[in-house]
XYZ file of C-alpha atoms in Angstrom:
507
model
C 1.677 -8.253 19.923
C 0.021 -5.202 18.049
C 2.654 -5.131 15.183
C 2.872 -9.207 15.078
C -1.399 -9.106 14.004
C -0.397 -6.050 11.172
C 1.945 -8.690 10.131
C -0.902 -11.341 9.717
C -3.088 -8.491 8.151
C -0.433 -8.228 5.354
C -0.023 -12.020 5.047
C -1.163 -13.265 1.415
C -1.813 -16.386 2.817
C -3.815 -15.790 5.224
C -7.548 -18.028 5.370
C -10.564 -15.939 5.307
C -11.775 -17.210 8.316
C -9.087 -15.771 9.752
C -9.159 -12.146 8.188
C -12.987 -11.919 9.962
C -11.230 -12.788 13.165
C -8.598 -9.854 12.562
C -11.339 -7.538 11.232
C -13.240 -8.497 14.328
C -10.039 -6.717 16.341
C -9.150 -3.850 14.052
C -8.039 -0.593 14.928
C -6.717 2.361 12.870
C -3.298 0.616 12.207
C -4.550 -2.812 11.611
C -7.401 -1.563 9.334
C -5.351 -0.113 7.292
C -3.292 -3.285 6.874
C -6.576 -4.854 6.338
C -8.608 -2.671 3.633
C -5.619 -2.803 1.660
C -5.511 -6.798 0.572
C -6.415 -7.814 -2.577
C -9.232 -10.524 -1.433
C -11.521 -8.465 0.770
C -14.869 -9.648 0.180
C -17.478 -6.823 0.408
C -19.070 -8.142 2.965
C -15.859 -8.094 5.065
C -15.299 -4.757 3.915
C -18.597 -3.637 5.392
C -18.081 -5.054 8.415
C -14.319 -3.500 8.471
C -16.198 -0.178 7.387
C -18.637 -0.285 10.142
C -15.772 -1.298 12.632
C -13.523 1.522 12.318
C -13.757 4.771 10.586
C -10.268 5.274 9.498
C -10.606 1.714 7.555
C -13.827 2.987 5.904
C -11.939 5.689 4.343
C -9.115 3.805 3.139
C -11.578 1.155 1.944
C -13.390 4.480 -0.047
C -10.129 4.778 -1.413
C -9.713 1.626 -2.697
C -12.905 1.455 -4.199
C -14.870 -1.256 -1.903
C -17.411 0.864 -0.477
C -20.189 3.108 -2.721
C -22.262 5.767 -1.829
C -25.019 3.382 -0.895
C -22.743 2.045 1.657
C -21.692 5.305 3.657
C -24.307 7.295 6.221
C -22.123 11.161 5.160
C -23.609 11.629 8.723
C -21.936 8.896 10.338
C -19.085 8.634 8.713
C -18.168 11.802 7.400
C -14.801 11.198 6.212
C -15.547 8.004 4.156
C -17.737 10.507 2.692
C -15.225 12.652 1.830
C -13.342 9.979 0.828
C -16.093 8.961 -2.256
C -16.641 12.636 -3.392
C -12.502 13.318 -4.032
C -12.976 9.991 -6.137
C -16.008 11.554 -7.529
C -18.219 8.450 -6.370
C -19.973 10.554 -4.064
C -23.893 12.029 -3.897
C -23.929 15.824 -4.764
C -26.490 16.319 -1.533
C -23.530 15.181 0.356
C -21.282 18.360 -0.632
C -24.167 20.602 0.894
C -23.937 18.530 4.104
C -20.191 18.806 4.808
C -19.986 22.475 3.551
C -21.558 23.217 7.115
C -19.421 20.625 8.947
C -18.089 22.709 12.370
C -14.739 21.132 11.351
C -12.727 23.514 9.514
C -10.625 20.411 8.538
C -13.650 18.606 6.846
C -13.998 21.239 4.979
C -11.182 21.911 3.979
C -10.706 18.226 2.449
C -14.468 19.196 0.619
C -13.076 22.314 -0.848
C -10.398 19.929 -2.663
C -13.195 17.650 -4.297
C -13.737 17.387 -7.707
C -17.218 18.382 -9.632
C -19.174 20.455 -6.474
C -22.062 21.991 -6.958
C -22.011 25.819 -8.162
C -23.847 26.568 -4.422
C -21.277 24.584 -2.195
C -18.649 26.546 -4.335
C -20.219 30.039 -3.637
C -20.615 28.846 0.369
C -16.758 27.768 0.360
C -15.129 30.444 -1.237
C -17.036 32.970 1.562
C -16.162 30.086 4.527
C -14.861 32.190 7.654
C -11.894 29.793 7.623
C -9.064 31.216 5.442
C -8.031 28.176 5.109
C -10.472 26.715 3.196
C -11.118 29.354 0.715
C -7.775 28.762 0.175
C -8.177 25.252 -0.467
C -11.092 25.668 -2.937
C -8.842 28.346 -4.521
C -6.079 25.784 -5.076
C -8.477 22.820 -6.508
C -11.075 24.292 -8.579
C -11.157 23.663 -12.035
C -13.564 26.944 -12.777
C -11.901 30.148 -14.002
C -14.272 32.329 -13.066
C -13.979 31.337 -9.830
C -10.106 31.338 -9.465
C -11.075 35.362 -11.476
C -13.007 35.707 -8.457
C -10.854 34.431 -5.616
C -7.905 36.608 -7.143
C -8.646 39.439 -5.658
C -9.477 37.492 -2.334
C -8.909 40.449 0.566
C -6.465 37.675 2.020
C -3.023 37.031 0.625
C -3.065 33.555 1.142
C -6.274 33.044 -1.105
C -4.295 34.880 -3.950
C -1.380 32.392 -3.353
C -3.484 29.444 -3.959
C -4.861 31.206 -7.187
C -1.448 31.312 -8.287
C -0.637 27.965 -7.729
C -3.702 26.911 -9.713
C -2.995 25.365 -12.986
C -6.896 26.073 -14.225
C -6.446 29.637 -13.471
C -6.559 32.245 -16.363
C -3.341 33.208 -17.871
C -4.081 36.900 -17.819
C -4.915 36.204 -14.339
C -2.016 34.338 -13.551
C 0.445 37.569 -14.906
C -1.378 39.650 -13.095
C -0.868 37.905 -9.700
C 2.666 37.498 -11.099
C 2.859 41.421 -11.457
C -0.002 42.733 -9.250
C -0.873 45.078 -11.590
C -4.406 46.068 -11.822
C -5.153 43.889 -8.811
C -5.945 45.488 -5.424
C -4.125 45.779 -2.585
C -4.201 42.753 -0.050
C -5.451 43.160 3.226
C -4.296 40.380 4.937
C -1.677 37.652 5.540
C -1.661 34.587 7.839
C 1.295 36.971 8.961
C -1.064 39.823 10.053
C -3.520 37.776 11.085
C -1.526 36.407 14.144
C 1.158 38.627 14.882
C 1.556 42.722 15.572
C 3.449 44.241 12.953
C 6.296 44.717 11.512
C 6.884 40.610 12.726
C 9.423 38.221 11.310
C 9.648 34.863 12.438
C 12.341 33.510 14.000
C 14.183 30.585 12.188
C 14.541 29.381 15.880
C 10.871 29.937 16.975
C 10.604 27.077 19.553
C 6.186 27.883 20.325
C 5.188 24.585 19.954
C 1.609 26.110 18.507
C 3.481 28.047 16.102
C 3.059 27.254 12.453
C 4.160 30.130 10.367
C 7.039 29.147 7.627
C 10.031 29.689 8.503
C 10.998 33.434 7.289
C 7.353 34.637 6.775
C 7.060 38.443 7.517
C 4.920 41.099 7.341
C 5.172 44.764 7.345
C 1.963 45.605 6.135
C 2.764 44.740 2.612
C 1.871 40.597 3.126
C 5.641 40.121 1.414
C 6.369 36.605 2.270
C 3.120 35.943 1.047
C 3.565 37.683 -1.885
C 6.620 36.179 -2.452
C 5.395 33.163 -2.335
C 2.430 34.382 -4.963
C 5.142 34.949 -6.995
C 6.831 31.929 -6.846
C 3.621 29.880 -7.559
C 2.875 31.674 -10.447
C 6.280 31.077 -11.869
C 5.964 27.209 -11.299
C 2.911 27.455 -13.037
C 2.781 26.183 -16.261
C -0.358 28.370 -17.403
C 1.291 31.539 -16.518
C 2.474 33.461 -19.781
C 6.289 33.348 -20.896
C 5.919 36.890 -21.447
C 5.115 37.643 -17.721
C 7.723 35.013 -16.599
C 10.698 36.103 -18.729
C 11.476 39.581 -16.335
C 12.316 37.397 -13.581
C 15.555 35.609 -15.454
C 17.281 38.785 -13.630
C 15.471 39.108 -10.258
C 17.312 39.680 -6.968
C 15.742 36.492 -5.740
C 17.453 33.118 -5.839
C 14.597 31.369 -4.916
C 12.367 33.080 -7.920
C 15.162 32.682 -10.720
C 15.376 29.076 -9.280
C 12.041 28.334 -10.151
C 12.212 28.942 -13.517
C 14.688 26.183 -14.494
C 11.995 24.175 -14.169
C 9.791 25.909 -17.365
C 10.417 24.709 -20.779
C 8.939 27.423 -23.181
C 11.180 30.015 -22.511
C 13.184 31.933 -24.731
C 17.000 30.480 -25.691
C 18.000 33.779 -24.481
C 16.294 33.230 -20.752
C 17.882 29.827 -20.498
C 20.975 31.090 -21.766
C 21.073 33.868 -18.735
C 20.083 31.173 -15.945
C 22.947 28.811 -17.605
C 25.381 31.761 -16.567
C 23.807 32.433 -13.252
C 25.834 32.750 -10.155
C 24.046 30.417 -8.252
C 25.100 26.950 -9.104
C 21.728 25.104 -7.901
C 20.429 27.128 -10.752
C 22.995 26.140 -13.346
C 22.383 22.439 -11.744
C 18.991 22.848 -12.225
C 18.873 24.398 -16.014
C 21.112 21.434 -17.361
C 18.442 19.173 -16.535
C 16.195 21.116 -18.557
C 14.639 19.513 -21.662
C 14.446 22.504 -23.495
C 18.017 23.241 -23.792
C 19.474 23.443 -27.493
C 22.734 21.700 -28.388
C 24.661 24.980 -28.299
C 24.167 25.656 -25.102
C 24.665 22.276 -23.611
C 27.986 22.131 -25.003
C 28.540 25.142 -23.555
C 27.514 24.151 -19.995
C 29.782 21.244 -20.575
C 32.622 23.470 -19.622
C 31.385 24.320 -16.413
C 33.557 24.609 -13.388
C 30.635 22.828 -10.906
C 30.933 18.761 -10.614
C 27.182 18.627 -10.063
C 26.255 20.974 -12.877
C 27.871 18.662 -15.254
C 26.632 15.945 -13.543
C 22.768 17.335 -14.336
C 24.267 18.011 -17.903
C 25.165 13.943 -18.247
C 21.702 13.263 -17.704
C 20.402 15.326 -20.242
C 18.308 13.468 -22.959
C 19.951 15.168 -25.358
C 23.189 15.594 -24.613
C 25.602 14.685 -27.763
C 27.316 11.712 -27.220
C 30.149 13.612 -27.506
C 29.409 15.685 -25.090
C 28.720 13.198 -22.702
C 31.661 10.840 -22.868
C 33.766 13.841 -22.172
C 31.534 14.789 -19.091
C 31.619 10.761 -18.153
C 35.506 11.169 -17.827
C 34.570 14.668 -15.486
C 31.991 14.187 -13.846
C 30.570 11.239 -11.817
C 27.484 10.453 -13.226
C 26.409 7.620 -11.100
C 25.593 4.426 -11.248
C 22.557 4.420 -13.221
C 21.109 4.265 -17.407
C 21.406 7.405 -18.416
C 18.720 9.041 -20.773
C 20.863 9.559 -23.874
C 22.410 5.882 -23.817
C 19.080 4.512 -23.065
C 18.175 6.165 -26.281
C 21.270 5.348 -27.557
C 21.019 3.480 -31.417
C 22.800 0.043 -31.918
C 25.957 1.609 -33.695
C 26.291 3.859 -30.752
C 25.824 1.308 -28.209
C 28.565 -1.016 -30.005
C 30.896 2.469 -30.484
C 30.258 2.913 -26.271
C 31.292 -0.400 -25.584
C 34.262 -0.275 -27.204
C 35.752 2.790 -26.116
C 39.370 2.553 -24.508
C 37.439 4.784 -21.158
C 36.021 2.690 -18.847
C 33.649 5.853 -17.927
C 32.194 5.443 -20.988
C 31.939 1.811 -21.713
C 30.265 1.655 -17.869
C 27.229 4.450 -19.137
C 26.451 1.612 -21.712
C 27.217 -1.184 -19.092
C 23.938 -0.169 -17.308
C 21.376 -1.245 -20.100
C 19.641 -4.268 -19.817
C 19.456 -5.281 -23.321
C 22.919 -5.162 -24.585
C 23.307 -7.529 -27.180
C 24.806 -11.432 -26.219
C 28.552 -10.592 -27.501
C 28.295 -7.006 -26.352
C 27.281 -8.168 -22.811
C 29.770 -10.888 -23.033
C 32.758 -8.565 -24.200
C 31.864 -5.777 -21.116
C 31.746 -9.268 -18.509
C 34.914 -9.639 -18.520
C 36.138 -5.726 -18.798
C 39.420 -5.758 -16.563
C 37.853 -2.277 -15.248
C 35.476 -3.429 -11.708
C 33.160 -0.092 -12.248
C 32.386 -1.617 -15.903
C 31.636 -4.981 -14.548
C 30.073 -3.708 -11.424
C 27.778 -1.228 -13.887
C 26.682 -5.086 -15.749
C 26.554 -7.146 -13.080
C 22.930 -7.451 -12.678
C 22.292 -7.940 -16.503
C 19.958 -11.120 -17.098
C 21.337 -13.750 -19.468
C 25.058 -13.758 -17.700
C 25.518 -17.658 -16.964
C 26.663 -19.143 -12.853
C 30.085 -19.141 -14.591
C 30.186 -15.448 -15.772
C 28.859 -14.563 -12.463
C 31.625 -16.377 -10.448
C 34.435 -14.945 -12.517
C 33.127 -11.586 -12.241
C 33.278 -12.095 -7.968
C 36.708 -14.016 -8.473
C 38.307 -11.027 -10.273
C 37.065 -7.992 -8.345
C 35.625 -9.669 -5.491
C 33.662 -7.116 -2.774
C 33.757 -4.506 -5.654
C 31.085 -6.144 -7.718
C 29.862 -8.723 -5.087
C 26.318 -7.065 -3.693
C 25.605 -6.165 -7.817
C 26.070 -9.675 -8.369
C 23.642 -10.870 -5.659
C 21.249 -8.537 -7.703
C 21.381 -10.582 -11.121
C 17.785 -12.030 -12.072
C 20.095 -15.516 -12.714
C 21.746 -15.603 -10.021
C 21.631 -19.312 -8.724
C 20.721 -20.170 -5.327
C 24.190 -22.251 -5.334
C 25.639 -19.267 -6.045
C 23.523 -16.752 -3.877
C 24.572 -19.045 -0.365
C 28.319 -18.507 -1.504
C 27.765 -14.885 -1.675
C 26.698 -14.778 2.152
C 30.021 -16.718 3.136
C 32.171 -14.202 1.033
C 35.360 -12.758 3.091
C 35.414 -10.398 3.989
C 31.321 -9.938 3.860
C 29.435 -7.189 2.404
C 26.952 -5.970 4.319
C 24.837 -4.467 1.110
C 24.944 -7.996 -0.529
C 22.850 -9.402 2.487
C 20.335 -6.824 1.701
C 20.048 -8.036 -1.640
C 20.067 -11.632 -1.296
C 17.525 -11.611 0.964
C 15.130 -9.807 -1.273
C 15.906 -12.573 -4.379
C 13.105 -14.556 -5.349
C 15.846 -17.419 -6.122
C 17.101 -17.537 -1.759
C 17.933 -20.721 -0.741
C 16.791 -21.723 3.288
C 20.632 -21.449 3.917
C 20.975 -17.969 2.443
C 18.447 -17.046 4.048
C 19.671 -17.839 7.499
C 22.867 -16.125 7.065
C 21.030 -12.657 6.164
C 18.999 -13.490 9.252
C 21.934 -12.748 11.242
C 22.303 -8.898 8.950
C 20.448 -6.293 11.304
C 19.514 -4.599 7.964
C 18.410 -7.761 6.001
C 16.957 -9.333 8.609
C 13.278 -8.320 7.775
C 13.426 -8.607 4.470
C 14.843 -12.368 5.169
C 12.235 -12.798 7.336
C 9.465 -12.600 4.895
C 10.990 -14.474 2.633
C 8.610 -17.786 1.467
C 11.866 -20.144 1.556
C 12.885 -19.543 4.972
C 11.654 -23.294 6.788
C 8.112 -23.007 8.867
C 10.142 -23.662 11.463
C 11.986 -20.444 11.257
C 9.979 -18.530 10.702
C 7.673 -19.424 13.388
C 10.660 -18.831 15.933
C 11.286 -15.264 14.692
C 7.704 -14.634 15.436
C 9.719 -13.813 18.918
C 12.309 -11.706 17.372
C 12.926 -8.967 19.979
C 13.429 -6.954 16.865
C 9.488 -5.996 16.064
C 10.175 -5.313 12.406
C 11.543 -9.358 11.910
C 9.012 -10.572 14.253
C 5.949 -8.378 11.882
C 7.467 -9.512 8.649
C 7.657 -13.196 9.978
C 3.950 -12.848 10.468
C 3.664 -11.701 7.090
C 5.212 -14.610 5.329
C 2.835 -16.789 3.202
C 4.711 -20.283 4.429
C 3.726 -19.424 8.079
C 1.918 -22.790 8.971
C -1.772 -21.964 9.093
C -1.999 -23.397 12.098
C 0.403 -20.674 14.065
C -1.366 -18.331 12.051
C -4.728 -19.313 14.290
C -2.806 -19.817 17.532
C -2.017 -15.941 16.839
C -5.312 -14.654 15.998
C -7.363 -15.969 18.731
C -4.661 -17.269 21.415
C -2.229 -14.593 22.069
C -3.983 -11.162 21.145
């Protein structure tokens, strides 16, 4: 019955009377159903707040409750909940700082604006953890200076990771010159070493990542340092650029992500052994037009796959890696930037690859659209199907001619009719996927409907549907599958009246 009330707690329709009767019975799941609708009055937010503390946060969240509303003694975590919005009191931040919950205050450490006292008790917290939380959130560089040369490796980590940490900070974490020595590791801390952990470590208390070690050094942690720092975008390019050659995957990896490093870097990661890293360069923005056209040519699918969805790949370029590669069946950056002349030059091309990367806008012009309708090539047409504007007629021949190929893109199109959305669902053979769709269309007819009803997949999604008859819907309130019978209770054309019978009859 539980998920069958978080089904009425979603319902749109539902009377306010009602929604005091369900607030009356909330618990954590149903709350959060609850504090999440759009006509909460404050008063029933109060009274949700005041029922159940996981709803008070959420409703903190959402922006229902103020700082006059919340006791930080009471409900500490609704508390919490207002400072990270930065709607809290600052006397607050001095209460929680001594919270006996390391958890508590951990989630303070993360909260924006503290005062410079909570900041100072934090960052000396007993709890590891949290100084490493504060050193991953705050926006002060002298603090982050500070917290760099933490004793514990995992403080340092969170520095790194830090985009409002000091470049010259930043490089030197990256380098570790000038900084001292580490003492200790969440590594060190736990285990006797030399220790690796075991990929296979079956402790059910254990909680170390999966290849952190420790020989005294702190290097998993310090690889990791490393890593953050190269992610980050404060750190210098001239302090990032020595790791295009590191021994590391995982390091040189991270870099394909930067975009202000030299041509000569991405040039060297373009060429790298690894092919997740060539993958992952191609898909850089910062790549010049010399060197995409060079990575054109390379041997890996998926590599010039990435390359295809370049933004500035040369159209050129592209129609040859269209013919390569498979792109997939979705607007790619360069056509969706793509000017009139090249969209009509894409469209007419004698490769189907290419005419279906223009097939996937949405604003082709009428003749264009038209033209690419009737392609004789089912990828094309498959790749247009769900373009507004296409008439019942265009949408028939398109199923007539390449039938199961095209079908469940059809059942997608904004126009489809719900004459022709109930002959979809009687298709032979049926598609599965086009069940899934229909069910989801605003346009559904009843009889549609009851056909996807029968789709273990689109059943739910049917079920919630506002043109399924009361009736219906008020039988699959018995569904022995919970998600159809929760989404039935969610569905604004339940009759009010089962609605009630649910809320006070059958809890």
């Amino acid at each position: 019955m539980h998920h069958i009330l978080c089904g009425l707690a979603a319902n749109p329709a539902l009377p306010s009377e009602l929604l005091d009767r369900l607030i009356s019975l909330a618990d954590d799941d149903l709350a959060d159903d609850l504090a999440c609708r759009a006509d909460l009055s404050r008063a029933q937010a109060l009274a949700l707040a005041e029922r159940v503390e996981e709803g008070a946060v959420r409703l903190a969240y959402e922006g229902l409750l103020t700082a006059a509303d919340i006791d930080p003694a009471a409900r500490p975590d609704a508390a919490l909940a207002l400072l990270d919005r930065g709607a809290g009191r600052p006397e607050w931040a001095h209460l929680l700082a001594a919270d006996p919950i390391h958890e508590r205050r951990e989630k303070l450490a993360a909260c924006p604006g503290l005062p410079p006292d909570v900041v100072d008790t934090l960052a000396a917290d007993p709890d590891v953890r949290v100084v490493a939380e504060l050193a991953l959130w705050t926006t002060a560089p002298d603090v982050t200076a500070r917290l760099a040369t933490h004793p514990h490796a995992e403080v340092r980590r969170a520095v790194a990771a830090n985009e409002a940490t000091l470049p010259a900070t930043l490089a030197a974490l990256l380098t570790g010159a000038g900084q001292p020595a580490a003492r200790h590791c969440l590594v060190c801390d736990r285990e006797e070493i030399p220790f690796v952990h075991d990929p296979q470590c079956s402790r059910p208390d254990c909680d170390l990542l999966l290849g952190a070690s420790c020989d005294g050094s702190h290097e998993s942690t310090v690889h990791h340092t490393r890593e953050a720092a190269l992610r980050n975008p404060a750190t210098p390019v001239e302090a990032v650029v020595a790791f295009v050659d590191h021994p590391s995957t995982l390091l040189r990896w991270v870099l394909t992500t930067r975009q202000d490093l030299p041509g000569q870097a991405y040039a060297r990661l373009a060429a790298d052994p690894n092919p997740g890293i060539r993958r992952d360069i191609a898909e850089n923005p910062a790549l010049d037009e010399a060197l995409i056209r060079a990575m054109a040519d390379d041997h890996d699918p998926e590599v010039r796959r990435a390359l295809a969805h370049h933004p500035r790949v040369p159209l050129d370029v592209l129609t040859r890696l269209a013919a390569t590669a498979k792109v997939g069946a979705t607007l790619v950056p360069r056509v969706a930037a793509a000017s009139p002349a090249e969209i009509a030059h894409l469209a007419r091309s004698p490769e189907p690859a290419s005419r279906m990367l223009v097939a996937h806008r949405r604003d082709l012009p009428p003749g264009i659209r038209d033209r690419l309708a009737d392609d004789p090539d089912a990828k094309v047409v498959k790749a247009l199907a769900p373009h507004p504007g296409l008439t019942e007629a265009q949408l028939r021949a398109m199923v007539e001619r390449h039938g199961v190929r095209v079908l469940a893109k059809v059942a997608t199109n904004p126009d489809a009719t719900p004459a022709l959305l109930e002959e979809l669902t009687r298709h032979e053979p049926p598609v599965r996927k086009a069940f899934r769709e229909i069910a989801r269309h605003r346009a559904a007819p009843a009889a549609a409907l009851l056909a996807c009803l029968k789709d273990g997949q689109a059943a739910p999604t049917a079920a919630a549907h506002p043109a399924l008859p009361p009736r219906v819907i008020t039988e699959l309130l018995t569904a022995t599958d919970w998600q159809v019978a929760e989404a039935a209770a969610s569905n604004p054309s339940l009759p009010v009246a089962v609605m009630s019978d649910l809320a006070w009859h059958r809890v």
